[in-house]
Amino acid sequence: MPFADAATLLAPLAPWFDAVRRPMPWRAGDLDAPHPDPYAVLVSEIMLQQTQVATVIPYFLRWMGRFPDAASLAAGTEDEIHGLWAGLGYYRRARSLQGAARAIAEGGFPRTLEGLLDLPGLGPYTAAAVAAQAFQLPTPALDGNAFRVAARVLALEDDPRRHAGALRDWLAPALAAHGPSRLTQAVMELGATVCTPAPRCASCPLQGACAARVLGIQDRIPPAQPRTKVTEVEIHLAAIASGPGWLLRPPGAKGLLAGLWSWPSAGAVPAFQGAAEPAAAYGIEGREPAGWIQVYSHRRETVRPIVARVASEAAPPGMEWVRADRLSDLPMGRRDQRLRDAVDAPGAPLTAAGLNALREILAGS
Ligand code: SF4
C-alpha cells in the first residue's frame, strides 16, 4: 500500500515542536544548522538508550564536565568511567562510548551514516539519530516511540518493525523538508509526551491527519508484543575472602558482563544428604546475609548471598584474588554491587546448601 506523503502529513509537527520544545543540555539552539558539538549528541543518545531524559540530565552534565570531548574520554580510566556511569545501568554502553571516542580521537568524527554505524555501540537507530541531529542528514531514526507514531499516523495494524525499511524511505523526505534535526526530535517528543501508549489525541498536532485516529483504532496500534519468557533461577553468590583479598571473576571482553567484575556463583543445589557437615572441617567460616530477587529483562534470580573466609589457596580457574583495598573501586553490575555493600552485614549461620556451593566454587566446577 503506498503511504501518504510524509512531508505533507507531518508538516504540523515542525511548528508544534518549535513551540513546545524543552531546553536540554545537549539540544542545540539552532535546529537548522549542524550541531556545534556532535560528541555531545553522541553522549546523549547513548545515555538515553533505555533511560529516561530526567535521569540522564545530571549524568550527562557530570560526564561532560569530566570528559568534554572524545580525546578526554578516549584517555579516561575504567574506574573514572565506571564512577560517572554507576547508577545509569547497562554499563556496556559506557564501554562502547569509550570505544567510539577512541575511534573518533584517532580518525575524526564520521559525518556519514555508514561511518557512524562503524563506531562501537551504534546501531541503526543511534547512528541515524546522531546523523540527523549532529549533521542535518535526512536519516530517519526509528525507535519504539517513532515506530508507534508512524504506525498510528499510517494506521499500520501489524508490527511496524516489519516495515522498517519502507518507513525509513517514507520519513526521509519529511526530514529533508522540515529539517532533519527538528523533525527527528519532533517525532521523539511526540512519541514521548503525546502519542504515548495511551495516546492524548486531543492535544496532538497530527490529530486531523492521523489515520488511526480517524478510524478510531489508535489504542490497538501497535499490537501488543507477546510477553518474553522470563527464566527463574536460584543462585548462591559468594564473597569469599582469604588473607588480604577477595575471590572475584575478572571482566569478560564481551557479553552482558563486559567490563564488569563479578563474584563467583553456583546454582542452588540440594544440601548434602545425611548429617550436615561442619564447615570448619574444610577451613571455611561463613554466614548468609539476607537474600533478594534480582530482576533482569529475561531472568529473575533468587540470590542467596554468602560471605565466607577460607584458608588461603590457589584461585580456581577463571577467578583471581583481588586485594581488599581495591574492592570498592572495581566496576560491578548492580547484583554484584549489592553483595559488595553487604560484605560486612551480619547473617545467618552457613547452611549445608551454602557450604556445598562454596565447595563447588572453590573446586572450580
Ligand atoms: S492523533 Fe493520536 S494516535 Fe494519532 S499521532 Fe496524534 S496522539 Fe498519536
XYZ file of C-alpha atoms and ligand atoms in Angstrom:
373
model
C 0.000 0.000 0.000
C 1.552 3.389 -0.888
C 1.858 5.672 2.119
C 0.502 9.234 2.051
C 3.225 11.853 1.530
C 5.121 12.243 4.818
C 6.319 15.810 4.219
C 2.675 16.973 3.954
C 1.270 14.681 6.631
C 3.885 15.546 9.238
C 4.140 19.262 8.409
C 2.251 20.338 11.599
C 4.936 18.665 13.723
C 7.613 21.246 12.891
C 5.882 24.378 14.275
C 4.476 22.322 17.165
C 7.969 21.236 18.199
C 9.379 24.744 17.841
C 6.660 25.884 20.285
C 6.883 23.087 22.890
C 10.494 22.004 22.937
C 12.092 21.912 26.346
C 15.688 23.019 26.873
C 18.029 20.074 27.372
C 21.760 20.388 27.885
C 22.527 18.532 24.644
C 19.957 20.310 22.462
C 21.280 22.925 20.018
C 19.531 26.302 19.893
C 19.582 26.478 16.085
C 17.743 23.482 14.647
C 18.585 24.438 11.060
C 22.379 24.310 11.410
C 24.711 21.380 12.100
C 25.105 20.861 15.852
C 28.136 22.709 17.282
C 29.145 19.634 19.347
C 28.460 16.246 17.668
C 30.212 14.498 20.586
C 27.567 15.880 22.993
C 24.838 14.486 20.725
C 26.556 11.094 20.695
C 26.902 11.016 24.505
C 23.256 11.998 24.983
C 21.955 9.406 22.531
C 23.960 6.573 24.141
C 22.852 7.636 27.632
C 19.216 7.910 26.514
C 19.131 4.301 25.299
C 16.756 2.596 27.773
C 16.933 5.563 30.185
C 14.554 8.486 30.784
C 15.532 12.082 29.980
C 15.155 13.275 33.590
C 17.534 10.563 34.816
C 20.077 11.250 32.092
C 20.443 15.041 32.551
C 22.602 15.049 35.746
C 24.717 12.144 34.433
C 25.227 13.970 31.138
C 26.326 17.162 32.909
C 28.809 15.335 35.158
C 30.115 13.324 32.207
C 30.654 16.371 30.025
C 32.355 18.145 32.938
C 34.936 15.386 33.196
C 35.031 14.206 29.547
C 34.197 17.290 27.458
C 35.414 15.764 24.191
C 36.289 12.481 22.531
C 40.030 12.838 23.276
C 39.500 13.163 27.040
C 37.103 10.209 27.089
C 39.490 8.122 24.985
C 42.136 8.605 27.690
C 39.759 8.060 30.662
C 40.390 5.199 33.079
C 37.911 2.375 33.604
C 37.454 3.456 37.230
C 36.599 7.062 36.314
C 34.203 5.935 33.608
C 32.544 3.466 35.908
C 32.275 6.059 38.681
C 30.493 8.516 36.369
C 28.210 5.849 34.883
C 27.340 3.993 38.102
C 23.571 4.029 38.583
C 22.660 4.567 34.904
C 22.736 0.819 34.276
C 23.686 -1.136 31.151
C 27.377 -0.394 31.769
C 28.251 -1.890 28.373
C 27.069 1.410 26.913
C 29.864 3.278 28.724
C 32.488 0.929 27.323
C 31.033 1.296 23.829
C 31.050 5.067 24.229
C 34.725 4.998 25.129
C 35.381 2.688 22.157
C 33.594 5.194 19.892
C 35.557 8.080 21.457
C 38.841 6.293 20.756
C 37.862 5.768 17.111
C 36.865 9.448 16.851
C 40.037 10.693 18.583
C 42.067 8.692 16.081
C 40.150 9.176 12.830
C 37.857 12.194 13.353
C 34.068 12.282 13.819
C 32.374 10.330 10.999
C 29.940 12.530 9.088
C 28.049 9.840 7.194
C 25.524 7.257 8.350
C 27.842 4.438 7.242
C 30.783 5.926 9.166
C 28.656 6.329 12.296
C 27.437 2.741 12.016
C 31.081 1.625 12.148
C 31.547 3.162 15.618
C 31.312 0.712 18.542
C 27.872 0.605 20.183
C 25.960 2.484 17.459
C 23.069 0.552 15.940
C 20.820 1.817 13.137
C 18.699 3.950 15.463
C 21.533 5.725 17.283
C 23.607 6.263 14.140
C 20.602 7.791 12.344
C 19.670 9.945 15.345
C 23.232 11.310 15.594
C 23.476 11.873 11.829
C 20.212 13.831 11.771
C 20.810 15.929 14.894
C 24.556 16.485 14.574
C 24.915 16.826 10.800
C 21.403 17.505 9.436
C 21.374 14.320 7.349
C 17.852 13.125 6.423
C 18.350 9.731 8.123
C 15.177 8.549 9.888
C 15.789 7.277 13.426
C 13.217 4.657 14.319
C 12.981 3.676 17.970
C 9.900 2.409 19.806
C 8.373 5.905 20.018
C 8.954 6.696 16.336
C 7.584 3.325 15.225
C 4.459 3.924 17.305
C 3.874 7.417 15.878
C 4.442 6.281 12.278
C 2.281 3.178 12.672
C -0.602 5.222 14.048
C -0.375 8.043 11.530
C -0.483 5.431 8.743
C -2.860 3.018 10.547
C -0.463 0.081 10.207
C -2.102 -2.652 12.203
C 0.687 -5.223 12.270
C 4.124 -4.922 13.895
C 5.613 -1.701 12.421
C 9.159 -3.090 12.800
C 8.340 -5.358 9.884
C 8.071 -2.208 7.753
C 11.287 -0.558 8.988
C 12.826 -0.112 5.532
C 9.618 1.240 3.980
C 9.052 3.585 6.931
C 12.592 4.985 6.628
C 12.014 5.626 2.912
C 8.692 7.262 3.777
C 10.119 9.518 6.509
C 13.298 10.686 4.753
C 11.591 13.325 2.506
C 9.808 14.763 5.572
C 13.155 15.173 7.330
C 14.594 16.891 4.268
C 11.555 19.196 4.004
C 11.269 20.266 7.661
C 14.857 19.959 8.885
C 16.379 16.602 9.870
C 17.243 17.637 13.420
C 13.915 19.385 14.044
C 11.739 16.597 12.679
C 13.736 13.806 14.324
C 13.349 15.498 17.701
C 9.719 16.374 16.999
C 8.823 12.726 16.361
C 10.709 11.657 19.503
C 8.986 14.347 21.566
C 5.530 13.493 20.221
C 6.068 9.809 20.990
C 7.367 10.596 24.490
C 4.749 13.160 25.534
C 1.560 12.921 23.398
C 1.451 9.805 21.218
C 2.269 7.653 24.221
C 0.985 4.059 24.553
C -2.300 5.605 25.830
C -2.380 8.493 23.315
C -3.607 12.010 24.126
C -5.040 12.703 20.673
C -6.909 15.834 21.728
C -3.542 17.565 22.286
C -1.895 16.202 19.150
C -0.835 18.403 16.237
C -1.438 15.460 13.877
C -4.981 14.672 15.006
C -6.536 15.840 11.727
C -4.209 13.759 9.564
C -3.721 10.654 11.691
C -5.336 7.638 10.007
C -5.575 5.594 13.219
C -7.363 8.449 14.978
C -9.762 8.905 12.052
C -10.547 5.174 12.154
C -10.683 5.122 15.965
C -8.121 2.323 16.178
C -5.204 4.201 17.786
C -5.441 2.244 21.047
C -4.670 -1.041 19.375
C -1.727 0.240 17.318
C 0.932 -1.019 17.528
C -0.265 -4.524 18.517
C 0.924 -5.754 21.915
C 4.146 -7.753 21.733
C 3.988 -11.316 23.012
C 5.412 -11.387 26.520
C 9.013 -12.546 26.689
C 9.547 -15.685 28.696
C 11.253 -14.977 31.993
C 13.576 -17.670 33.323
C 13.529 -18.194 37.098
C 16.822 -19.238 38.660
C 18.216 -19.528 42.141
C 21.905 -18.894 42.812
C 24.397 -18.676 45.619
C 26.547 -15.577 45.150
C 29.701 -15.798 47.216
C 32.038 -13.170 48.616
C 34.993 -15.349 49.614
C 37.934 -13.795 51.454
C 41.337 -15.256 52.096
C 44.236 -13.425 53.702
C 44.086 -9.841 52.435
C 41.959 -10.444 49.318
C 38.614 -11.354 47.791
C 37.957 -14.021 45.168
C 36.464 -12.476 42.010
C 35.860 -13.161 38.338
C 37.649 -10.554 36.202
C 35.673 -8.747 33.482
C 34.932 -10.525 30.217
C 35.612 -8.726 26.940
C 32.131 -9.312 25.540
C 28.602 -10.106 26.584
C 26.456 -8.794 29.400
C 29.316 -8.626 31.888
C 31.808 -6.914 29.576
C 33.961 -4.594 31.687
C 32.437 -5.724 34.986
C 33.920 -7.717 37.848
C 31.667 -10.295 39.421
C 31.527 -12.523 42.460
C 31.714 -16.263 41.865
C 28.384 -18.038 41.956
C 26.930 -21.511 41.965
C 23.482 -22.694 41.033
C 21.431 -23.576 44.081
C 21.939 -27.265 44.664
C 20.358 -29.522 47.237
C 22.145 -29.773 50.557
C 24.208 -32.867 51.180
C 22.175 -35.858 52.071
C 22.622 -37.148 55.572
C 24.068 -35.277 58.507
C 25.207 -31.690 57.932
C 28.985 -31.455 57.644
C 30.806 -28.886 59.778
C 32.207 -26.084 57.630
C 35.241 -25.858 59.884
C 36.321 -29.262 58.595
C 37.075 -27.519 55.288
C 38.743 -24.471 56.827
C 35.673 -22.369 55.987
C 33.943 -19.786 58.155
C 30.846 -18.251 56.678
C 27.470 -16.634 57.083
C 24.475 -15.974 54.849
C 23.172 -12.371 54.826
C 19.573 -11.698 53.724
C 18.927 -12.575 50.065
C 16.945 -10.745 47.407
C 15.339 -11.132 43.995
C 17.352 -9.660 41.121
C 15.204 -8.891 38.080
C 16.587 -8.705 34.534
C 14.616 -8.400 31.300
C 14.535 -12.175 30.680
C 15.600 -13.556 34.022
C 14.633 -13.443 37.676
C 17.343 -14.552 40.053
C 16.685 -15.522 43.639
C 20.058 -14.542 45.082
C 21.298 -16.353 48.208
C 24.414 -14.439 49.275
C 27.255 -15.965 51.244
C 30.152 -14.171 52.908
C 32.950 -16.574 53.799
C 36.595 -16.741 54.762
C 38.724 -19.692 53.704
C 42.266 -20.816 54.359
C 44.490 -19.390 51.650
C 44.520 -21.398 48.451
C 45.101 -21.033 44.729
C 42.345 -19.199 42.825
C 40.124 -21.582 40.819
C 40.263 -21.271 37.012
C 38.753 -18.028 35.689
C 38.993 -16.265 39.081
C 41.619 -14.266 40.908
C 42.353 -12.935 44.376
C 41.979 -9.169 44.455
C 43.409 -7.003 47.245
C 40.665 -5.849 49.621
C 41.618 -2.177 49.239
C 40.748 -2.364 45.507
C 37.296 -3.839 46.049
C 35.363 -0.579 46.326
C 36.817 0.758 43.029
C 36.007 -2.217 40.825
C 33.269 -1.756 38.198
C 30.463 -4.197 39.012
C 26.885 -4.793 37.905
C 24.028 -3.982 40.267
C 23.658 -7.500 41.656
C 27.351 -7.755 42.492
C 27.470 -4.232 43.893
C 24.702 -5.245 46.263
C 26.773 -8.101 47.663
C 29.805 -5.779 47.862
C 27.676 -3.494 50.047
C 26.769 -6.493 52.246
C 30.206 -7.996 52.902
C 30.191 -6.603 56.459
C 26.494 -7.320 57.071
C 25.522 -9.898 59.686
C 23.966 -13.122 58.505
C 22.518 -16.466 59.461
C 24.944 -19.358 60.039
C 26.201 -21.071 56.898
C 23.764 -23.759 55.754
C 24.676 -27.124 54.269
C 23.497 -25.829 50.862
C 25.726 -22.773 51.244
C 28.704 -24.931 52.197
C 28.006 -27.115 49.181
C 28.008 -24.047 46.915
C 31.308 -22.779 48.389
C 32.972 -26.106 47.854
C 31.703 -26.209 44.287
C 33.104 -22.716 43.607
C 36.472 -23.451 45.250
C 36.771 -26.700 43.325
C 36.352 -24.660 40.122
C 33.390 -26.709 38.955
S -3.720 11.682 16.737
Fe -3.415 10.365 18.486
S -2.735 8.389 17.665
Fe -2.515 9.925 16.020
S -0.392 10.618 16.193
Fe -1.629 12.011 17.422
S -1.604 11.156 19.523
Fe -0.888 9.579 18.099
